[in-house]
C-alpha cells in the first residue's frame, strides 16, 4: 500500500462496494445495496450486465497475457478484490506478470494490505483518474511498472464516473502518452444514451445520493477514447459480443456496456 488509508464512509454508497454486490460479493453495506436494488427494480439484468463486464475484462487480460505477451497491467478503477482478479488471471499464464491496482475508493486500501503481502508483483494505489499525472507519479506505480516495456492500461467500467468537465479524453491520452508503443488500452463504458427509462431511473438513484453518473455518452463519444490507436477486432461492441464463447447469451440486460481493446503503435 503506498498511501495512507482514508476514513471509509459507510453511510453513503460506495461505487466499489456497489460493484462488489453486483458481482455477488460480500463486501457491501445496506446503503450500497439499496442504490443497486433501486436500479435493479427497473432492470433486473444489471447483475448479469456487471458479470458480463467482468467476463470481458477477464477475456481481455487472458488474451493480452497469453497471445500478446503483455506482462504489466495498470488497472485504474479496479474495484475491490473479487474472484478472478487481474493478477490471478495473468499470473496463471505468466507468473512474473505485474499488476498495479488503482481506485479512488478508500475501501480498496482495507484489502490492499493483505493482498500486497500475500502476493508478489502487486501494488495497490489510491488514485483518481481525474488526476492522471498523480497516478503515473505514484510510488507504487513507479516501483512496479517499467515504462520502457509495454503496459496494458485497463479502464474498465470506470470512465462513466469521470464527468465531461474533468475531460476524461485528455486524461486517457495523457496516460497513453506515458506508455511505449506495443501498449494496449482495455476499455468498457456504460451507455444509457438510448435507454430513456433506465437512464431516468439510474439518474434518479445516483442523483439522490449526489453521485454523478455520465452514462449518457453515445457510442461515438466512447469511441473517441480510442483515437490514434489501432482498435482490434471486433471493434467497439457490447461486452457480451467481445470475443465471447459461442454459447454466451447475447443480451443479458437493458444496460448497454460498450467494450473494446486497442493497440498503441
Ligand atoms: C464498476 S467498478 C469497475 C471495477 C473493474 N474495473 C471491473 O470492471 O470489473 C468502477 C470502479 O471505479 C472506481 N472509480 C470511480 N471513479 C473513479 C476515478 N475518478 N478514479 C479512480 N477510480 C474510480 C470506483 O470506485 C469503482 O471501484
mmCIF file of C-alpha atoms and ligand atoms in Angstrom:
data_model
loop_
_atom_site.group_PDB
_atom_site.id
_atom_site.type_symbol
_atom_site.label_atom_id
_atom_site.label_comp_id
_atom_site.label_asym_id
_atom_site.label_seq_id
_atom_site.Cartn_x
_atom_site.Cartn_y
_atom_site.Cartn_z
ATOM 1 C CA UNK A 1 0.000 0.000 0.000
ATOM 2 C CA UNK A 2 1.500 3.277 -0.993
ATOM 3 C CA UNK A 3 -0.931 5.747 0.502
ATOM 4 C CA UNK A 4 -2.398 6.254 3.936
ATOM 5 C CA UNK A 5 -5.901 4.797 4.170
ATOM 6 C CA UNK A 6 -8.593 7.429 4.357
ATOM 7 C CA UNK A 7 -11.648 7.251 6.525
ATOM 8 C CA UNK A 8 -14.198 4.922 4.949
ATOM 9 C CA UNK A 9 -17.711 6.316 4.871
ATOM 10 C CA UNK A 10 -20.317 3.584 5.101
ATOM 11 C CA UNK A 11 -23.239 5.981 5.453
ATOM 12 C CA UNK A 12 -23.013 6.809 1.735
ATOM 13 C CA UNK A 13 -22.974 4.308 -1.117
ATOM 14 C CA UNK A 14 -19.512 3.458 -2.413
ATOM 15 C CA UNK A 15 -19.025 2.519 -6.061
ATOM 16 C CA UNK A 16 -16.519 -0.235 -5.394
ATOM 17 C CA UNK A 17 -18.813 -1.863 -2.810
ATOM 18 C CA UNK A 18 -21.856 -1.489 -5.110
ATOM 19 C CA UNK A 19 -19.980 -3.281 -7.868
ATOM 20 C CA UNK A 20 -18.949 -5.998 -5.396
ATOM 21 C CA UNK A 21 -22.648 -6.500 -4.614
ATOM 22 C CA UNK A 22 -23.464 -6.604 -8.340
ATOM 23 C CA UNK A 23 -20.901 -9.409 -8.731
ATOM 24 C CA UNK A 24 -22.285 -11.376 -5.789
ATOM 25 C CA UNK A 25 -19.518 -10.428 -3.336
ATOM 26 C CA UNK A 26 -19.884 -9.910 0.400
ATOM 27 C CA UNK A 27 -18.262 -6.503 0.959
ATOM 28 C CA UNK A 28 -21.297 -4.254 0.562
ATOM 29 C CA UNK A 29 -23.354 -2.370 3.153
ATOM 30 C CA UNK A 30 -27.118 -1.700 3.137
ATOM 31 C CA UNK A 31 -26.626 1.776 1.571
ATOM 32 C CA UNK A 32 -24.736 0.232 -1.341
ATOM 33 C CA UNK A 33 -27.322 -2.472 -1.910
ATOM 34 C CA UNK A 34 -30.216 -0.011 -1.696
ATOM 35 C CA UNK A 35 -28.903 2.023 -4.622
ATOM 36 C CA UNK A 36 -28.267 -1.064 -6.764
ATOM 37 C CA UNK A 37 -31.659 -2.548 -5.895
ATOM 38 C CA UNK A 38 -33.373 0.676 -6.918
ATOM 39 C CA UNK A 39 -31.884 0.349 -10.406
ATOM 40 C CA UNK A 40 -32.470 -3.410 -10.499
ATOM 41 C CA UNK A 41 -36.181 -2.779 -9.935
ATOM 42 C CA UNK A 42 -36.240 -1.294 -13.455
ATOM 43 C CA UNK A 43 -33.678 -3.668 -14.946
ATOM 44 C CA UNK A 44 -33.056 -6.895 -13.008
ATOM 45 C CA UNK A 45 -30.425 -7.648 -15.634
ATOM 46 C CA UNK A 46 -27.919 -5.200 -14.115
ATOM 47 C CA UNK A 47 -26.379 -8.037 -12.095
ATOM 48 C CA UNK A 48 -25.798 -10.033 -15.282
ATOM 49 C CA UNK A 49 -24.524 -6.879 -17.005
ATOM 50 C CA UNK A 50 -21.881 -6.437 -14.293
ATOM 51 C CA UNK A 51 -20.890 -10.091 -14.637
ATOM 52 C CA UNK A 52 -20.660 -9.739 -18.429
ATOM 53 C CA UNK A 53 -18.446 -6.676 -17.970
ATOM 54 C CA UNK A 54 -16.186 -8.584 -15.604
ATOM 55 C CA UNK A 55 -16.049 -11.532 -18.025
ATOM 56 C CA UNK A 56 -14.966 -9.150 -20.796
ATOM 57 C CA UNK A 57 -12.146 -7.892 -18.563
ATOM 58 C CA UNK A 58 -11.019 -11.452 -17.846
ATOM 59 C CA UNK A 59 -11.052 -12.421 -21.551
ATOM 60 C CA UNK A 60 -9.094 -9.294 -22.444
ATOM 61 C CA UNK A 61 -6.431 -9.909 -19.762
ATOM 62 C CA UNK A 62 -6.127 -13.545 -20.786
ATOM 63 C CA UNK A 63 -5.737 -12.562 -24.448
ATOM 64 C CA UNK A 64 -3.102 -9.923 -23.664
ATOM 65 C CA UNK A 65 -1.073 -12.231 -21.423
ATOM 66 C CA UNK A 66 -1.331 -15.380 -23.477
ATOM 67 C CA UNK A 67 -1.378 -14.179 -27.072
ATOM 68 C CA UNK A 68 0.322 -10.783 -26.971
ATOM 69 C CA UNK A 69 2.826 -11.423 -24.194
ATOM 70 C CA UNK A 70 1.919 -8.415 -22.027
ATOM 71 C CA UNK A 71 3.427 -8.677 -18.544
ATOM 72 C CA UNK A 72 2.436 -5.334 -16.955
ATOM 73 C CA UNK A 73 -1.046 -4.117 -16.127
ATOM 74 C CA UNK A 74 -2.196 -0.738 -14.838
ATOM 75 C CA UNK A 75 -5.781 -1.323 -13.729
ATOM 76 C CA UNK A 76 -7.450 2.023 -12.926
ATOM 77 C CA UNK A 77 -10.892 1.887 -11.313
ATOM 78 C CA UNK A 78 -10.013 -1.654 -10.317
ATOM 79 C CA UNK A 79 -12.695 -2.036 -7.652
ATOM 80 C CA UNK A 80 -12.326 -4.400 -4.694
ATOM 81 C CA UNK A 81 -10.534 -7.701 -4.981
ATOM 82 C CA UNK A 82 -13.012 -10.195 -6.375
ATOM 83 C CA UNK A 83 -12.837 -13.631 -7.972
ATOM 84 C CA UNK A 84 -10.543 -13.795 -10.997
ATOM 85 C CA UNK A 85 -8.591 -10.671 -10.184
ATOM 86 C CA UNK A 86 -6.381 -9.347 -12.948
ATOM 87 C CA UNK A 87 -3.228 -10.660 -11.248
ATOM 88 C CA UNK A 88 -4.746 -14.101 -10.760
ATOM 89 C CA UNK A 89 -5.770 -14.340 -14.413
ATOM 90 C CA UNK A 90 -2.449 -13.011 -15.734
ATOM 91 C CA UNK A 91 -0.172 -14.858 -13.294
ATOM 92 C CA UNK A 92 -1.903 -18.172 -14.007
ATOM 93 C CA UNK A 93 -0.460 -17.766 -17.516
ATOM 94 C CA UNK A 94 2.765 -15.882 -16.692
ATOM 95 C CA UNK A 95 3.783 -15.968 -13.033
ATOM 96 C CA UNK A 96 6.016 -12.910 -13.482
ATOM 97 C CA UNK A 97 3.125 -10.651 -14.580
ATOM 98 C CA UNK A 98 2.918 -7.404 -12.558
ATOM 99 C CA UNK A 99 -0.287 -5.561 -11.707
ATOM 100 C CA UNK A 100 -0.952 -2.156 -10.167
ATOM 101 C CA UNK A 101 -4.494 -1.641 -8.946
ATOM 102 C CA UNK A 102 -5.674 1.966 -8.689
ATOM 103 C CA UNK A 103 -9.012 3.172 -7.350
ATOM 104 C CA UNK A 104 -10.269 6.359 -5.733
ATOM 105 C CA UNK A 105 -12.453 4.475 -3.241
ATOM 106 C CA UNK A 106 -10.588 4.189 0.080
ATOM 107 C CA UNK A 107 -12.320 0.854 0.702
ATOM 108 C CA UNK A 108 -9.670 -0.727 -1.517
ATOM 109 C CA UNK A 109 -6.942 0.090 0.982
ATOM 110 C CA UNK A 110 -8.569 -2.179 3.559
ATOM 111 C CA UNK A 111 -7.948 -5.159 1.323
ATOM 112 C CA UNK A 112 -4.733 -3.894 -0.135
ATOM 113 C CA UNK A 113 -2.513 -4.653 2.802
ATOM 114 C CA UNK A 114 -3.232 -8.373 2.922
ATOM 115 C CA UNK A 115 -3.242 -8.651 -0.857
ATOM 116 C CA UNK A 116 0.114 -6.948 -1.293
ATOM 117 C CA UNK A 117 1.680 -9.003 1.486
ATOM 118 C CA UNK A 118 0.262 -12.273 0.256
ATOM 119 C CA UNK A 119 1.036 -11.894 -3.415
ATOM 120 C CA UNK A 120 4.135 -10.969 -5.334
ATOM 121 C CA UNK A 121 4.210 -8.354 -8.044
ATOM 122 C CA UNK A 122 1.170 -6.380 -6.938
ATOM 123 C CA UNK A 123 0.723 -2.798 -5.814
ATOM 124 C CA UNK A 124 -2.456 -1.071 -4.698
ATOM 125 C CA UNK A 125 -2.628 2.696 -5.106
ATOM 126 C CA UNK A 126 -5.280 5.165 -4.040
ATOM 127 C CA UNK A 127 -5.603 7.470 -7.039
ATOM 128 C CA UNK A 128 -8.084 9.322 -9.200
ATOM 129 C CA UNK A 129 -8.498 9.125 -12.950
ATOM 130 C CA UNK A 130 -9.297 12.834 -12.914
ATOM 131 C CA UNK A 131 -5.646 13.400 -11.897
ATOM 132 C CA UNK A 132 -3.755 11.029 -14.209
ATOM 133 C CA UNK A 133 -0.309 12.519 -13.667
ATOM 134 C CA UNK A 134 -0.538 11.736 -9.948
ATOM 135 C CA UNK A 135 -1.248 8.117 -10.836
ATOM 136 C CA UNK A 136 1.786 7.962 -13.127
ATOM 137 C CA UNK A 137 3.960 9.510 -10.422
ATOM 138 C CA UNK A 138 2.656 7.363 -7.565
ATOM 139 C CA UNK A 139 5.474 5.458 -5.834
ATOM 140 C CA UNK A 140 3.667 2.118 -6.220
ATOM 141 C CA UNK A 141 3.317 2.640 -9.964
ATOM 142 C CA UNK A 142 6.950 3.703 -10.356
ATOM 143 C CA UNK A 143 8.171 0.797 -8.244
ATOM 144 C CA UNK A 144 6.392 -1.951 -10.118
ATOM 145 C CA UNK A 145 5.985 -0.817 -13.727
ATOM 146 C CA UNK A 146 8.736 -0.359 -16.287
ATOM 147 C CA UNK A 147 7.560 2.296 -18.731
ATOM 148 C CA UNK A 148 10.108 1.159 -21.322
ATOM 149 C CA UNK A 149 8.148 -2.076 -21.729
ATOM 150 C CA UNK A 150 4.553 -2.385 -22.978
ATOM 151 C CA UNK A 151 1.811 -1.899 -20.411
ATOM 152 C CA UNK A 152 -1.869 -2.772 -20.658
ATOM 153 C CA UNK A 153 -3.933 0.135 -19.378
ATOM 154 C CA UNK A 154 -7.258 -1.117 -18.026
ATOM 155 C CA UNK A 155 -10.075 1.406 -17.808
ATOM 156 C CA UNK A 156 -12.944 -0.996 -17.399
ATOM 157 C CA UNK A 157 -16.321 0.368 -16.331
ATOM 158 C CA UNK A 158 -14.777 3.453 -14.781
ATOM 159 C CA UNK A 159 -14.804 6.308 -17.314
ATOM 160 C CA UNK A 160 -18.548 6.857 -16.943
ATOM 161 C CA UNK A 161 -17.758 8.075 -13.427
ATOM 162 C CA UNK A 162 -15.490 10.822 -14.753
ATOM 163 C CA UNK A 163 -17.501 13.916 -15.755
ATOM 164 C CA UNK A 164 -17.004 15.733 -19.077
ATOM 165 C CA UNK A 165 -15.842 18.753 -17.065
ATOM 166 C CA UNK A 166 -12.778 16.733 -15.992
ATOM 167 C CA UNK A 167 -12.143 15.880 -19.665
ATOM 168 C CA UNK A 168 -11.639 12.120 -19.413
ATOM 169 C CA UNK A 169 -10.498 12.022 -23.076
ATOM 170 C CA UNK A 170 -7.466 14.125 -22.224
ATOM 171 C CA UNK A 171 -6.814 12.048 -19.094
ATOM 172 C CA UNK A 172 -6.751 8.853 -21.166
ATOM 173 C CA UNK A 173 -4.476 10.492 -23.743
ATOM 174 C CA UNK A 174 -2.047 11.585 -21.009
ATOM 175 C CA UNK A 175 -1.878 8.061 -19.599
ATOM 176 C CA UNK A 176 -1.348 6.522 -23.046
ATOM 177 C CA UNK A 177 1.343 9.069 -23.900
ATOM 178 C CA UNK A 178 3.347 7.749 -20.945
ATOM 179 C CA UNK A 179 3.290 4.193 -22.335
ATOM 180 C CA UNK A 180 5.587 2.847 -25.072
ATOM 181 C CA UNK A 181 4.413 1.527 -28.462
ATOM 182 C CA UNK A 182 3.088 -2.006 -28.129
ATOM 183 C CA UNK A 183 0.999 -0.981 -25.108
ATOM 184 C CA UNK A 184 -2.729 -1.624 -25.019
ATOM 185 C CA UNK A 185 -5.928 0.035 -23.847
ATOM 186 C CA UNK A 186 -8.745 -2.139 -22.476
ATOM 187 C CA UNK A 187 -11.889 -0.093 -22.007
ATOM 188 C CA UNK A 188 -15.558 -0.508 -21.238
ATOM 189 C CA UNK A 189 -18.155 2.194 -20.653
ATOM 190 C CA UNK A 190 -21.849 2.154 -19.758
ATOM 191 C CA UNK A 191 -24.050 3.909 -22.323
ATOM 192 C CA UNK A 192 -27.632 4.703 -21.401
ATOM 193 C CA UNK A 193 -27.925 7.234 -24.227
ATOM 194 C CA UNK A 194 -30.765 5.389 -25.935
ATOM 195 C CA UNK A 195 -32.468 3.972 -22.850
ATOM 196 C CA UNK A 196 -34.948 6.524 -21.571
ATOM 197 C CA UNK A 197 -36.481 4.576 -18.706
ATOM 198 C CA UNK A 198 -33.310 3.017 -17.366
ATOM 199 C CA UNK A 199 -31.411 6.301 -17.769
ATOM 200 C CA UNK A 200 -34.096 8.132 -15.780
ATOM 201 C CA UNK A 201 -34.108 5.511 -13.005
ATOM 202 C CA UNK A 202 -30.335 5.462 -12.836
ATOM 203 C CA UNK A 203 -30.009 9.244 -12.810
ATOM 204 C CA UNK A 204 -32.605 9.463 -10.059
ATOM 205 C CA UNK A 205 -30.961 6.752 -7.934
ATOM 206 C CA UNK A 206 -27.469 8.237 -8.239
ATOM 207 C CA UNK A 207 -28.638 11.870 -8.147
ATOM 208 C CA UNK A 208 -30.461 11.333 -4.851
ATOM 209 C CA UNK A 209 -27.118 10.365 -3.311
ATOM 210 C CA UNK A 210 -25.185 13.141 -5.090
ATOM 211 C CA UNK A 211 -23.164 10.725 -7.207
ATOM 212 C CA UNK A 212 -22.606 11.857 -10.754
ATOM 213 C CA UNK A 213 -23.011 9.267 -13.478
ATOM 214 C CA UNK A 214 -22.004 10.221 -17.013
ATOM 215 C CA UNK A 215 -23.578 7.301 -18.797
ATOM 216 C CA UNK A 216 -25.414 9.460 -21.323
ATOM 217 C CA UNK A 217 -22.398 9.245 -23.646
ATOM 218 C CA UNK A 218 -23.064 7.773 -27.071
ATOM 219 C CA UNK A 219 -21.091 5.029 -28.769
ATOM 220 C CA UNK A 220 -19.371 7.678 -30.918
ATOM 221 C CA UNK A 221 -18.285 9.649 -27.850
ATOM 222 C CA UNK A 222 -16.986 6.474 -26.228
ATOM 223 C CA UNK A 223 -15.197 5.599 -29.486
ATOM 224 C CA UNK A 224 -13.211 8.837 -29.170
ATOM 225 C CA UNK A 225 -11.229 7.285 -26.296
ATOM 226 C CA UNK A 226 -9.574 5.063 -28.933
ATOM 227 C CA UNK A 227 -8.486 7.922 -31.205
ATOM 228 C CA UNK A 228 -4.960 7.389 -32.527
ATOM 229 C CA UNK A 229 -4.936 3.713 -31.526
ATOM 230 C CA UNK A 230 -5.455 0.552 -33.546
ATOM 231 C CA UNK A 231 -8.787 -0.842 -32.434
ATOM 232 C CA UNK A 232 -8.617 -4.637 -32.593
ATOM 233 C CA UNK A 233 -11.372 -6.939 -33.858
ATOM 234 C CA UNK A 234 -14.289 -6.990 -33.268
ATOM 235 C CA UNK A 235 -14.073 -3.243 -32.571
ATOM 236 C CA UNK A 236 -16.169 -1.367 -30.040
ATOM 237 C CA UNK A 237 -19.048 -3.712 -29.268
ATOM 238 C CA UNK A 238 -21.209 -4.741 -26.328
ATOM 239 C CA UNK A 239 -19.293 -6.681 -23.670
ATOM 240 C CA UNK A 240 -21.153 -9.897 -24.489
ATOM 241 C CA UNK A 241 -20.120 -9.577 -28.154
ATOM 242 C CA UNK A 242 -16.403 -9.128 -27.484
ATOM 243 C CA UNK A 243 -14.744 -12.432 -28.405
ATOM 244 C CA UNK A 244 -17.288 -14.291 -26.331
ATOM 245 C CA UNK A 245 -17.816 -18.029 -26.116
ATOM 246 C CA UNK A 246 -20.273 -19.160 -28.759
ATOM 247 C CA UNK A 247 -22.742 -20.257 -26.137
ATOM 248 C CA UNK A 248 -22.813 -16.997 -24.157
ATOM 249 C CA UNK A 249 -26.129 -15.133 -24.224
ATOM 250 C CA UNK A 250 -26.082 -12.072 -26.459
ATOM 251 C CA UNK A 251 -28.365 -9.871 -24.358
ATOM 252 C CA UNK A 252 -28.357 -10.063 -20.576
ATOM 253 C CA UNK A 253 -29.688 -6.647 -19.565
ATOM 254 C CA UNK A 254 -31.183 -3.455 -20.922
ATOM 255 C CA UNK A 255 -27.995 -1.757 -19.818
ATOM 256 C CA UNK A 256 -25.584 -1.232 -22.704
ATOM 257 C CA UNK A 257 -21.886 -1.505 -21.894
ATOM 258 C CA UNK A 258 -19.521 -0.972 -24.814
ATOM 259 C CA UNK A 259 -16.134 -2.673 -24.743
ATOM 260 C CA UNK A 260 -13.018 -2.558 -26.841
ATOM 261 C CA UNK A 261 -9.321 -3.322 -26.905
ATOM 262 C CA UNK A 262 -6.777 -1.277 -28.844
ATOM 263 C CA UNK A 263 -3.043 -1.200 -29.510
ATOM 264 C CA UNK A 264 -0.750 1.797 -29.388
ATOM 265 C CA UNK A 265 1.507 1.578 -32.449
HETATM 266 C C1 LIG B 1 -17.908 -0.586 -11.803
HETATM 267 S S1 LIG B 1 -16.403 -0.649 -10.912
HETATM 268 C C2 LIG B 1 -15.359 -1.473 -12.088
HETATM 269 C C3 LIG B 1 -14.344 -2.446 -11.489
HETATM 270 C C4 LIG B 1 -13.469 -3.178 -12.504
HETATM 271 N N1 LIG B 1 -12.699 -2.241 -13.315
HETATM 272 C C5 LIG B 1 -14.309 -4.027 -13.406
HETATM 273 O O1 LIG B 1 -14.725 -3.546 -14.462
HETATM 274 O O2 LIG B 1 -14.550 -5.211 -13.098
HETATM 275 C C6 LIG B 1 -15.836 1.026 -11.007
HETATM 276 C C7 LIG B 1 -14.711 1.375 -10.067
HETATM 277 O O3 LIG B 1 -14.157 2.628 -10.471
HETATM 278 C C8 LIG B 1 -13.839 3.370 -9.315
HETATM 279 N N2 LIG B 1 -13.794 4.797 -9.691
HETATM 280 C C9 LIG B 1 -14.827 5.630 -9.962
HETATM 281 N N3 LIG B 1 -14.385 6.851 -10.306
HETATM 282 C C10 LIG B 1 -13.028 6.792 -10.272
HETATM 283 C C11 LIG B 1 -11.993 7.749 -10.515
HETATM 284 N N4 LIG B 1 -12.288 9.001 -10.867
HETATM 285 N N5 LIG B 1 -10.724 7.356 -10.356
HETATM 286 C C12 LIG B 1 -10.424 6.090 -9.976
HETATM 287 N N6 LIG B 1 -11.353 5.143 -9.733
HETATM 288 C C13 LIG B 1 -12.639 5.489 -9.866
HETATM 289 C C14 LIG B 1 -14.936 3.022 -8.332
HETATM 290 O O4 LIG B 1 -14.537 3.268 -7.000
HETATM 291 C C15 LIG B 1 -15.146 1.540 -8.617
HETATM 292 O O5 LIG B 1 -14.363 0.730 -7.811
#
